[in-house]
């Protein structure tokens, strides 16, 4: 899918913002990255980026870190809500962008944005029901059902699932809310806190990775059972460990034990649980995709 409209995207991350303008996925006219500082300064830089372009975009998509209010009928729609990120609680991110640039704004979580981007242009093409997971500083999950991002009371929080403990793993986990939830065991900072070594420095044969594969495979299995996605995309820094993919494939098949009758699970799991197709551009393309 290519668009005639000139689109803007803001990937609003906890550590950096990425702004882009153009006709995605291929014709991107300009991209700018800057660190996330105060809301005042950061949002102004995003506004300045779009004002400095020859033409303002027709509409702007914001894919944001959370928690965020993504319910259009809510009084605080478009706000970052109760984030631990200093200064950002109760920030009207979408409203301010819309007012300053006088353009329609689409607003969703970073992972729902990435899911929509992958659905339109990346590894999710050809599906209508899709799961996008990222394992990095945290664990984020976005889901599309019938091509639409899933919202609910707030938005899904798949990173905080409770899972059976791996045999021999005594780590208490580092989620401030739940200890040994999924994110508390497999996100990069949890791996580092457990082993005293950054995740990227652990060799592929380290037992840490069999624990990570254990938790990720149970998480993905449960998600497959609940949502019946047509594809599962797994990205983020931790999934740079490519050996995790085959380890997850075989464990998911073993947990399901042939119960779900789908050739994608039984014969083609290496094409079913896959890395993102949009690589490092997934975030900002996902933001642009939200406008569509
Ligand atoms: P973010 O979550 O902030 O968007 P990333 O997805 O890059 O960013 O995640 C950063 C986390 O991923 C860090 O905790 C880091 O230790 C971990 N990480 C980055 N690269 C690798 C790698 N090659 N192998 C394992 N872990 C990695
Ligand atoms: Zn948790």
CSV table of C-alpha atoms and ligand atoms in Angstrom, one decimal:
chain,number,residue,atom,x,y,z
A,1,UNK,CA,0.0,0.0,0.0
A,2,UNK,CA,1.4,3.4,-1.0
A,3,UNK,CA,-0.3,6.7,-0.3
A,4,UNK,CA,-0.8,9.9,-2.2
A,5,UNK,CA,-1.1,11.9,1.0
A,6,UNK,CA,2.0,13.5,2.5
A,7,UNK,CA,2.3,11.8,5.9
A,8,UNK,CA,4.1,12.7,9.1
A,9,UNK,CA,5.2,10.3,11.8
A,10,UNK,CA,6.5,10.7,15.3
A,11,UNK,CA,8.0,7.7,17.0
A,12,UNK,CA,7.8,8.8,20.6
A,13,UNK,CA,10.2,6.7,22.6
A,14,UNK,CA,11.3,6.9,26.2
A,15,UNK,CA,14.8,7.6,25.2
A,16,UNK,CA,14.5,9.2,21.8
A,17,UNK,CA,12.0,10.7,19.4
A,18,UNK,CA,12.1,10.0,15.6
A,19,UNK,CA,10.2,12.3,13.3
A,20,UNK,CA,9.7,11.7,9.6
A,21,UNK,CA,7.8,13.0,6.6
A,22,UNK,CA,7.1,11.6,3.2
A,23,UNK,CA,5.2,8.9,1.3
A,24,UNK,CA,5.9,5.6,3.1
A,25,UNK,CA,7.3,3.1,2.9
A,26,UNK,CA,10.0,4.0,0.4
A,27,UNK,CA,9.8,7.8,-0.3
A,28,UNK,CA,10.8,9.4,3.0
A,29,UNK,CA,11.8,13.0,2.5
A,30,UNK,CA,13.3,13.8,5.9
A,31,UNK,CA,14.0,12.1,9.2
A,32,UNK,CA,15.2,13.6,12.5
A,33,UNK,CA,16.2,11.9,15.7
A,34,UNK,CA,16.6,13.6,19.1
A,35,UNK,CA,16.7,12.6,22.7
A,36,UNK,CA,13.6,12.6,24.9
A,37,UNK,CA,14.1,15.4,27.4
A,38,UNK,CA,11.3,17.4,29.0
A,39,UNK,CA,7.9,17.3,27.3
A,40,UNK,CA,8.1,21.0,26.6
A,41,UNK,CA,11.4,20.8,24.7
A,42,UNK,CA,10.8,17.5,23.0
A,43,UNK,CA,7.4,18.3,21.6
A,44,UNK,CA,8.7,21.7,20.5
A,45,UNK,CA,11.5,20.0,18.5
A,46,UNK,CA,8.9,17.7,16.8
A,47,UNK,CA,6.8,20.7,15.9
A,48,UNK,CA,9.8,22.6,14.6
A,49,UNK,CA,10.8,19.6,12.5
A,50,UNK,CA,7.5,19.6,10.6
A,51,UNK,CA,7.4,23.4,10.4
A,52,UNK,CA,10.9,23.4,8.8
A,53,UNK,CA,9.7,21.2,5.9
A,54,UNK,CA,8.7,22.7,2.5
A,55,UNK,CA,5.1,21.5,3.2
A,56,UNK,CA,3.3,20.4,6.3
A,57,UNK,CA,2.1,16.8,6.2
A,58,UNK,CA,-1.6,16.2,5.6
A,59,UNK,CA,-1.9,14.1,8.7
A,60,UNK,CA,0.5,12.9,11.5
A,61,UNK,CA,0.7,9.6,13.3
A,62,UNK,CA,2.2,9.3,16.8
A,63,UNK,CA,3.3,5.9,18.1
A,64,UNK,CA,4.2,6.4,21.7
A,65,UNK,CA,5.7,4.9,24.7
A,66,UNK,CA,3.2,4.4,27.5
A,67,UNK,CA,1.1,4.1,29.3
A,68,UNK,CA,-1.0,6.3,27.1
A,69,UNK,CA,-4.7,7.0,26.7
A,70,UNK,CA,-5.7,5.7,23.3
A,71,UNK,CA,-9.5,5.7,23.7
A,72,UNK,CA,-10.9,8.4,21.4
A,73,UNK,CA,-13.9,9.0,23.6
A,74,UNK,CA,-11.8,9.7,26.7
A,75,UNK,CA,-11.2,13.2,28.1
A,76,UNK,CA,-7.5,12.5,28.2
A,77,UNK,CA,-7.3,10.9,24.8
A,78,UNK,CA,-3.8,11.4,23.4
A,79,UNK,CA,-2.2,11.8,26.7
A,80,UNK,CA,0.8,10.0,28.2
A,81,UNK,CA,-0.8,9.0,31.5
A,82,UNK,CA,1.0,7.7,34.5
A,83,UNK,CA,4.5,7.0,33.2
A,84,UNK,CA,7.4,6.6,35.6
A,85,UNK,CA,9.4,8.7,33.1
A,86,UNK,CA,10.1,11.9,34.9
A,87,UNK,CA,8.0,14.9,33.9
A,88,UNK,CA,5.9,13.1,31.3
A,89,UNK,CA,2.9,12.0,33.4
A,90,UNK,CA,-0.4,13.6,32.2
A,91,UNK,CA,1.2,15.1,29.0
A,92,UNK,CA,-1.2,16.0,26.2
A,93,UNK,CA,1.1,14.8,23.4
A,94,UNK,CA,-1.4,14.3,20.6
A,95,UNK,CA,-3.4,17.4,21.5
A,96,UNK,CA,-0.4,19.7,21.4
A,97,UNK,CA,0.9,18.4,18.1
A,98,UNK,CA,-2.6,18.7,16.6
A,99,UNK,CA,-3.1,22.3,17.9
A,100,UNK,CA,0.3,23.6,16.9
A,101,UNK,CA,0.3,22.1,13.4
A,102,UNK,CA,-3.4,22.2,12.8
A,103,UNK,CA,-3.4,18.7,11.3
A,104,UNK,CA,-5.4,15.6,12.2
A,105,UNK,CA,-3.4,13.3,14.5
A,106,UNK,CA,-3.6,9.5,14.9
A,107,UNK,CA,-2.4,8.3,18.3
A,108,UNK,CA,-1.6,4.8,19.5
A,109,UNK,CA,1.1,2.8,21.3
A,110,UNK,CA,4.5,2.2,19.8
A,111,UNK,CA,3.8,-1.5,19.4
A,112,UNK,CA,0.4,-1.0,17.8
A,113,UNK,CA,2.1,1.4,15.4
A,114,UNK,CA,4.8,-1.1,14.6
A,115,UNK,CA,2.2,-3.8,14.1
A,116,UNK,CA,0.3,-1.6,11.6
A,117,UNK,CA,3.5,-0.7,9.8
A,118,UNK,CA,4.5,-4.4,9.5
A,119,UNK,CA,1.0,-5.3,8.4
A,120,UNK,CA,1.0,-2.7,5.6
A,121,UNK,CA,4.6,-2.9,4.4
A,122,UNK,CA,6.6,-5.5,6.4
A,123,UNK,CA,6.5,-9.0,7.7
A,124,UNK,CA,2.8,-8.9,8.4
A,125,UNK,CA,1.7,-8.5,4.8
A,126,UNK,CA,-1.1,-10.8,3.7
A,127,UNK,CA,-2.5,-11.3,7.3
A,128,UNK,CA,-5.4,-9.7,9.0
A,129,UNK,CA,-4.6,-10.9,12.5
A,130,UNK,CA,-1.2,-10.2,13.7
A,131,UNK,CA,0.9,-10.0,16.8
A,132,UNK,CA,4.0,-7.7,17.1
A,133,UNK,CA,6.2,-8.2,20.1
A,134,UNK,CA,9.3,-6.3,21.0
A,135,UNK,CA,11.8,-7.4,23.6
A,136,UNK,CA,14.2,-4.6,24.5
A,137,UNK,CA,14.3,-2.2,27.4
A,138,UNK,CA,10.9,-3.6,28.2
A,139,UNK,CA,8.5,-6.1,26.6
A,140,UNK,CA,5.8,-4.6,24.4
A,141,UNK,CA,3.1,-6.3,22.5
A,142,UNK,CA,0.7,-5.0,19.9
A,143,UNK,CA,-2.1,-6.9,18.2
A,144,UNK,CA,-4.2,-6.4,15.1
A,145,UNK,CA,-7.5,-8.2,14.8
A,146,UNK,CA,-9.2,-7.9,11.5
A,147,UNK,CA,-6.5,-5.4,10.5
A,148,UNK,CA,-7.3,-3.0,13.4
A,149,UNK,CA,-5.2,-2.4,16.6
A,150,UNK,CA,-6.7,-3.9,19.7
A,151,UNK,CA,-7.6,-1.5,22.5
A,152,UNK,CA,-9.8,-2.1,25.5
A,153,UNK,CA,-9.9,-0.7,28.9
A,154,UNK,CA,-6.6,0.9,28.0
A,155,UNK,CA,-4.4,-1.1,25.7
A,156,UNK,CA,-3.0,-4.6,26.0
A,157,UNK,CA,-0.1,-5.1,28.4
A,158,UNK,CA,1.2,-8.4,27.2
A,159,UNK,CA,4.6,-7.8,28.8
A,160,UNK,CA,3.3,-8.6,32.2
A,161,UNK,CA,2.1,-12.2,31.7
A,162,UNK,CA,2.7,-14.8,34.5
A,163,UNK,CA,4.5,-17.9,33.3
A,164,UNK,CA,5.7,-21.2,34.6
A,165,UNK,CA,9.2,-20.9,36.0
A,166,UNK,CA,12.1,-22.5,34.1
A,167,UNK,CA,13.6,-25.4,36.0
A,168,UNK,CA,16.7,-24.2,37.8
A,169,UNK,CA,15.9,-20.5,37.5
A,170,UNK,CA,15.8,-18.8,40.9
A,171,UNK,CA,16.0,-15.2,39.7
A,172,UNK,CA,13.3,-13.1,41.5
A,173,UNK,CA,12.7,-11.0,38.4
A,174,UNK,CA,13.0,-7.2,38.2
A,175,UNK,CA,9.5,-5.9,37.3
A,176,UNK,CA,8.7,-3.3,40.0
A,177,UNK,CA,5.1,-4.4,40.0
A,178,UNK,CA,5.3,-8.2,39.6
A,179,UNK,CA,8.8,-9.4,40.1
A,180,UNK,CA,9.0,-12.4,37.8
A,181,UNK,CA,6.5,-11.6,35.2
A,182,UNK,CA,7.5,-12.0,31.5
A,183,UNK,CA,9.1,-8.5,31.3
A,184,UNK,CA,10.7,-9.0,34.7
A,185,UNK,CA,12.5,-12.1,33.3
A,186,UNK,CA,13.3,-11.5,29.6
A,187,UNK,CA,13.7,-7.8,28.9
A,188,UNK,CA,17.3,-6.6,28.5
A,189,UNK,CA,17.6,-5.0,31.9
A,190,UNK,CA,16.2,-8.1,33.6
A,191,UNK,CA,18.8,-10.3,31.8
A,192,UNK,CA,21.6,-7.9,32.8
A,193,UNK,CA,20.4,-7.7,36.5
A,194,UNK,CA,20.1,-11.5,36.6
A,195,UNK,CA,23.6,-12.3,35.2
A,196,UNK,CA,25.5,-9.1,36.0
A,197,UNK,CA,26.4,-8.9,32.3
A,198,UNK,CA,24.7,-6.9,29.5
A,199,UNK,CA,22.5,-9.3,27.4
A,200,UNK,CA,24.5,-8.6,24.3
A,201,UNK,CA,27.6,-9.8,26.0
A,202,UNK,CA,26.3,-13.3,26.9
A,203,UNK,CA,27.5,-16.0,24.5
A,204,UNK,CA,24.8,-17.9,22.6
A,205,UNK,CA,25.4,-21.1,24.6
A,206,UNK,CA,24.9,-19.4,28.0
A,207,UNK,CA,22.1,-20.9,30.0
A,208,UNK,CA,20.5,-17.4,30.2
A,209,UNK,CA,19.2,-18.0,26.7
A,210,UNK,CA,17.5,-21.3,27.4
A,211,UNK,CA,15.7,-19.5,30.2
A,212,UNK,CA,14.8,-16.6,27.9
A,213,UNK,CA,13.6,-19.1,25.2
A,214,UNK,CA,11.5,-20.9,27.9
A,215,UNK,CA,9.6,-17.7,29.0
A,216,UNK,CA,9.2,-16.3,25.5
A,217,UNK,CA,8.0,-19.7,24.1
A,218,UNK,CA,5.3,-20.0,26.9
A,219,UNK,CA,4.3,-16.4,26.4
A,220,UNK,CA,3.9,-16.8,22.6
A,221,UNK,CA,2.1,-20.1,23.0
A,222,UNK,CA,-0.4,-18.5,25.4
A,223,UNK,CA,-0.9,-15.5,23.0
A,224,UNK,CA,-1.4,-17.9,20.0
A,225,UNK,CA,-4.1,-19.7,22.0
A,226,UNK,CA,-5.9,-16.5,22.9
A,227,UNK,CA,-5.7,-14.5,19.7
A,228,UNK,CA,-5.0,-17.1,17.0
A,229,UNK,CA,-2.8,-14.7,15.1
A,230,UNK,CA,-1.8,-15.5,11.5
A,231,UNK,CA,1.8,-14.4,12.2
A,232,UNK,CA,3.9,-13.4,15.2
A,233,UNK,CA,6.6,-10.8,14.6
A,234,UNK,CA,9.3,-10.6,17.3
A,235,UNK,CA,11.8,-7.7,17.4
A,236,UNK,CA,13.8,-5.5,19.7
A,237,UNK,CA,17.3,-5.6,21.0
A,238,UNK,CA,17.1,-9.0,22.7
A,239,UNK,CA,15.8,-10.7,19.6
A,240,UNK,CA,19.0,-9.7,17.8
A,241,UNK,CA,20.1,-13.0,19.3
A,242,UNK,CA,19.0,-14.9,16.2
A,243,UNK,CA,19.5,-18.3,17.9
A,244,UNK,CA,16.4,-17.5,19.9
A,245,UNK,CA,14.1,-18.0,16.9
A,246,UNK,CA,14.8,-21.7,16.4
A,247,UNK,CA,14.7,-22.2,20.2
A,248,UNK,CA,11.3,-20.6,20.4
A,249,UNK,CA,10.0,-22.4,17.3
A,250,UNK,CA,10.7,-25.9,18.7
A,251,UNK,CA,9.5,-25.0,22.2
A,252,UNK,CA,6.2,-23.5,21.0
A,253,UNK,CA,5.6,-26.6,18.9
A,254,UNK,CA,6.3,-28.8,21.9
A,255,UNK,CA,4.0,-26.8,24.2
A,256,UNK,CA,1.1,-26.9,21.6
A,257,UNK,CA,1.8,-30.6,21.0
A,258,UNK,CA,-0.1,-30.7,17.7
A,259,UNK,CA,-3.4,-29.5,19.3
A,260,UNK,CA,-3.9,-26.4,17.1
A,261,UNK,CA,-4.4,-27.8,13.6
A,262,UNK,CA,-2.7,-25.2,11.4
A,263,UNK,CA,0.0,-25.9,8.9
A,264,UNK,CA,1.7,-22.6,9.9
A,265,UNK,CA,2.3,-24.1,13.4
A,266,UNK,CA,3.0,-27.7,12.4
A,267,UNK,CA,5.0,-27.4,9.2
A,268,UNK,CA,6.0,-23.7,8.7
A,269,UNK,CA,6.7,-22.3,12.1
A,270,UNK,CA,9.9,-20.7,10.9
A,271,UNK,CA,7.7,-18.5,8.6
A,272,UNK,CA,5.2,-18.0,11.3
A,273,UNK,CA,7.3,-16.6,14.2
A,274,UNK,CA,9.6,-14.2,12.4
A,275,UNK,CA,11.7,-11.0,12.8
A,276,UNK,CA,10.3,-7.6,11.7
A,277,UNK,CA,10.5,-6.8,8.0
A,278,UNK,CA,11.0,-3.1,8.4
A,279,UNK,CA,14.1,-3.2,10.6
A,280,UNK,CA,15.3,0.0,12.2
A,281,UNK,CA,12.6,2.0,10.3
A,282,UNK,CA,9.7,0.0,11.9
A,283,UNK,CA,9.0,2.5,14.6
A,284,UNK,CA,8.7,5.7,12.6
A,285,UNK,CA,7.0,3.9,9.6
A,286,UNK,CA,4.6,2.4,12.1
A,287,UNK,CA,3.8,5.9,13.4
A,288,UNK,CA,3.1,7.1,9.8
A,289,UNK,CA,1.0,3.9,9.2
A,290,UNK,CA,-1.3,4.9,12.0
A,291,UNK,CA,-2.7,7.7,9.9
A,292,UNK,CA,-4.0,5.2,7.4
B,1,LIG,P1,14.3,0.1,23.2
B,1,LIG,O1,13.6,-1.0,24.0
B,1,LIG,O2,14.7,1.2,24.1
B,1,LIG,O3,13.5,0.5,22.0
B,1,LIG,P2,16.1,-1.9,22.1
B,1,LIG,O4,15.0,-2.7,21.5
B,1,LIG,O5,17.4,-1.7,21.4
B,1,LIG,O6,15.6,-0.5,22.6
B,1,LIG,O7,16.4,-2.7,23.5
B,1,LIG,C1,17.5,-2.4,24.3
B,1,LIG,C2,17.8,-3.6,25.2
B,1,LIG,O8,18.2,-4.7,24.3
B,1,LIG,C3,19.0,-3.4,26.1
B,1,LIG,O9,18.6,-3.9,27.4
B,1,LIG,C4,20.1,-4.3,25.6
B,1,LIG,O10,20.8,-4.9,26.6
B,1,LIG,C5,19.4,-5.3,24.8
B,1,LIG,N1,20.1,-5.6,23.6
B,1,LIG,C6,20.5,-4.8,22.6
B,1,LIG,N2,21.2,-5.4,21.6
B,1,LIG,C7,21.3,-6.7,22.0
B,1,LIG,C8,21.8,-8.0,21.5
B,1,LIG,N3,22.5,-7.9,20.3
B,1,LIG,N4,21.6,-9.1,22.1
B,1,LIG,C9,20.9,-9.1,23.3
B,1,LIG,N5,20.4,-8.0,23.9
B,1,LIG,C10,20.5,-6.9,23.2
B,2,LIG,ZN1,5.3,-6.9,35.4
